[in-house]
PDB file of C-alpha atoms in Angstrom:
ATOM      1  CA  UNK A  23    -175.625  10.099 211.837  1.00 81.00           C
ATOM      2  CA  UNK A  24    -176.869   7.363 214.061  1.00 82.00           C
ATOM      3  CA  UNK A  25    -179.775   7.289 216.463  1.00 88.00           C
ATOM      4  CA  UNK A  26    -178.109   6.685 219.955  1.00 90.00           C
ATOM      5  CA  UNK A  27    -175.757   9.926 218.532  1.00 92.00           C
ATOM      6  CA  UNK A  28    -178.468  11.540 218.053  1.00 94.00           C
ATOM      7  CA  UNK A  29    -180.000  10.592 221.451  1.00 94.00           C
ATOM      8  CA  UNK A  30    -176.541  11.071 223.273  1.00 95.00           C
ATOM      9  CA  UNK A  31    -176.225  14.596 221.604  1.00 96.00           C
ATOM     10  CA  UNK A  32    -179.520  15.383 222.459  1.00 96.00           C
ATOM     11  CA  UNK A  33    -179.197  14.449 226.338  1.00 97.00           C
ATOM     12  CA  UNK A  34    -175.763  16.721 226.592  1.00 97.00           C
ATOM     13  CA  UNK A  35    -177.485  19.892 225.298  1.00 97.00           C
ATOM     14  CA  UNK A  36    -180.624  18.871 228.190  1.00 97.00           C
ATOM     15  CA  UNK A  37    -178.056  18.318 230.576  1.00 97.00           C
ATOM     16  CA  UNK A  38    -176.043  20.908 229.966  1.00 98.00           C
ATOM     17  CA  UNK A  39    -179.259  23.560 230.069  1.00 98.00           C
ATOM     18  CA  UNK A  40    -180.264  21.872 233.180  1.00 98.00           C
ATOM     19  CA  UNK A  41    -177.539  22.677 234.908  1.00 97.00           C
ATOM     20  CA  UNK A  42    -177.169  26.061 234.946  1.00 98.00           C
ATOM     21  CA  UNK A  43    -180.588  26.836 235.213  1.00 98.00           C
ATOM     22  CA  UNK A  44    -179.887  24.846 237.617  1.00 98.00           C
ATOM     23  CA  UNK A  45    -183.329  22.852 236.792  1.00 97.00           C
ATOM     24  CA  UNK A  46    -182.806  19.488 238.042  1.00 98.00           C
ATOM     25  CA  UNK A  47    -185.403  17.152 235.966  1.00 98.00           C
ATOM     26  CA  UNK A  48    -183.803  19.030 232.432  1.00 98.00           C
ATOM     27  CA  UNK A  49    -180.561  17.827 233.886  1.00 97.00           C
ATOM     28  CA  UNK A  50    -182.214  14.154 234.517  1.00 97.00           C
ATOM     29  CA  UNK A  51    -183.432  14.190 231.666  1.00 97.00           C
ATOM     30  CA  UNK A  52    -180.253  14.358 229.855  1.00 97.00           C
ATOM     31  CA  UNK A  53    -179.186  11.777 231.236  1.00 97.00           C
ATOM     32  CA  UNK A  54    -181.199   9.526 230.469  1.00 97.00           C
ATOM     33  CA  UNK A  55    -181.474  10.557 226.786  1.00 96.00           C
ATOM     34  CA  UNK A  56    -177.174  10.267 226.746  1.00 96.00           C
ATOM     35  CA  UNK A  57    -178.417   6.359 228.495  1.00 96.00           C
ATOM     36  CA  UNK A  58    -180.321   5.821 225.403  1.00 95.00           C
ATOM     37  CA  UNK A  59    -178.146   7.135 222.939  1.00 93.00           C
ATOM     38  CA  UNK A  60    -175.708   4.452 224.541  1.00 92.00           C
ATOM     39  CA  UNK A  61    -177.847   0.932 224.934  1.00 92.00           C
ATOM     40  CA  UNK A  62    -179.147   2.188 220.547  1.00 90.00           C
ATOM     41  CA  UNK A  63    -175.194   1.951 219.573  1.00 87.00           C
ATOM     42  CA  UNK A  64    -174.828  -1.174 221.854  1.00 87.00           C
ATOM     43  CA  UNK A  65    -177.606  -2.465 219.955  1.00 84.00           C
ATOM     44  CA  UNK A  66    -176.770  -2.072 216.279  1.00 78.00           C
ATOM     45  CA  UNK A  67    -173.809  -2.850 217.211  1.00 75.00           C
ATOM     46  CA  UNK A  68    -174.623  -6.427 218.393  1.00 79.00           C
ATOM     47  CA  UNK A  69    -176.740  -6.318 215.405  1.00 71.00           C
ATOM     48  CA  UNK A  70    -174.225  -5.699 212.934  1.00 70.00           C
ATOM     49  CA  UNK A  71    -171.260  -8.775 214.606  1.00 74.00           C
ATOM     50  CA  UNK A  72    -174.685 -11.064 214.517  1.00 72.00           C
ATOM     51  CA  UNK A  73    -175.056 -10.483 211.046  1.00 73.00           C
ATOM     52  CA  UNK A  74    -171.114  -9.939 210.302  1.00 73.00           C
ATOM     53  CA  UNK A  75    -170.801 -13.391 211.710  1.00 73.00           C
ATOM     54  CA  UNK A  76    -173.381 -14.605 209.397  1.00 71.00           C
ATOM     55  CA  UNK A  77    -172.031 -13.789 206.630  1.00 74.00           C
ATOM     56  CA  UNK A  78    -168.808 -15.975 207.406  1.00 75.00           C
ATOM     57  CA  UNK A  79    -170.803 -18.901 208.090  1.00 75.00           C
ATOM     58  CA  UNK A  80    -172.525 -18.566 204.634  1.00 78.00           C
ATOM     59  CA  UNK A  81    -169.209 -18.018 203.644  1.00 71.00           C
ATOM     60  CA  UNK A  82    -167.274 -21.136 204.833  1.00 59.00           C
ATOM     61  CA  UNK A  83    -170.630 -22.759 203.561  1.00 56.00           C
ATOM     62  CA  UNK A  84    -169.794 -21.979 199.626  1.00 56.00           C
ATOM     63  CA  UNK A  85    -166.166 -23.643 200.429  1.00 52.00           C
TER      64      UNK A  85
END
């Protein structure tokens, strides 16, 4: 499981606990953790795509 997915799960848990207990701060922390997880997933995807482009360019040079 990726770091982003872990942050999202942790955030959902915190948000749920915050809603049940009425702790707005915990709820906000959960939402922030979920956003952080989404950002990590996006950054990882961009890095993977960049590597794919680099690899495809390298293959074109080999022809």
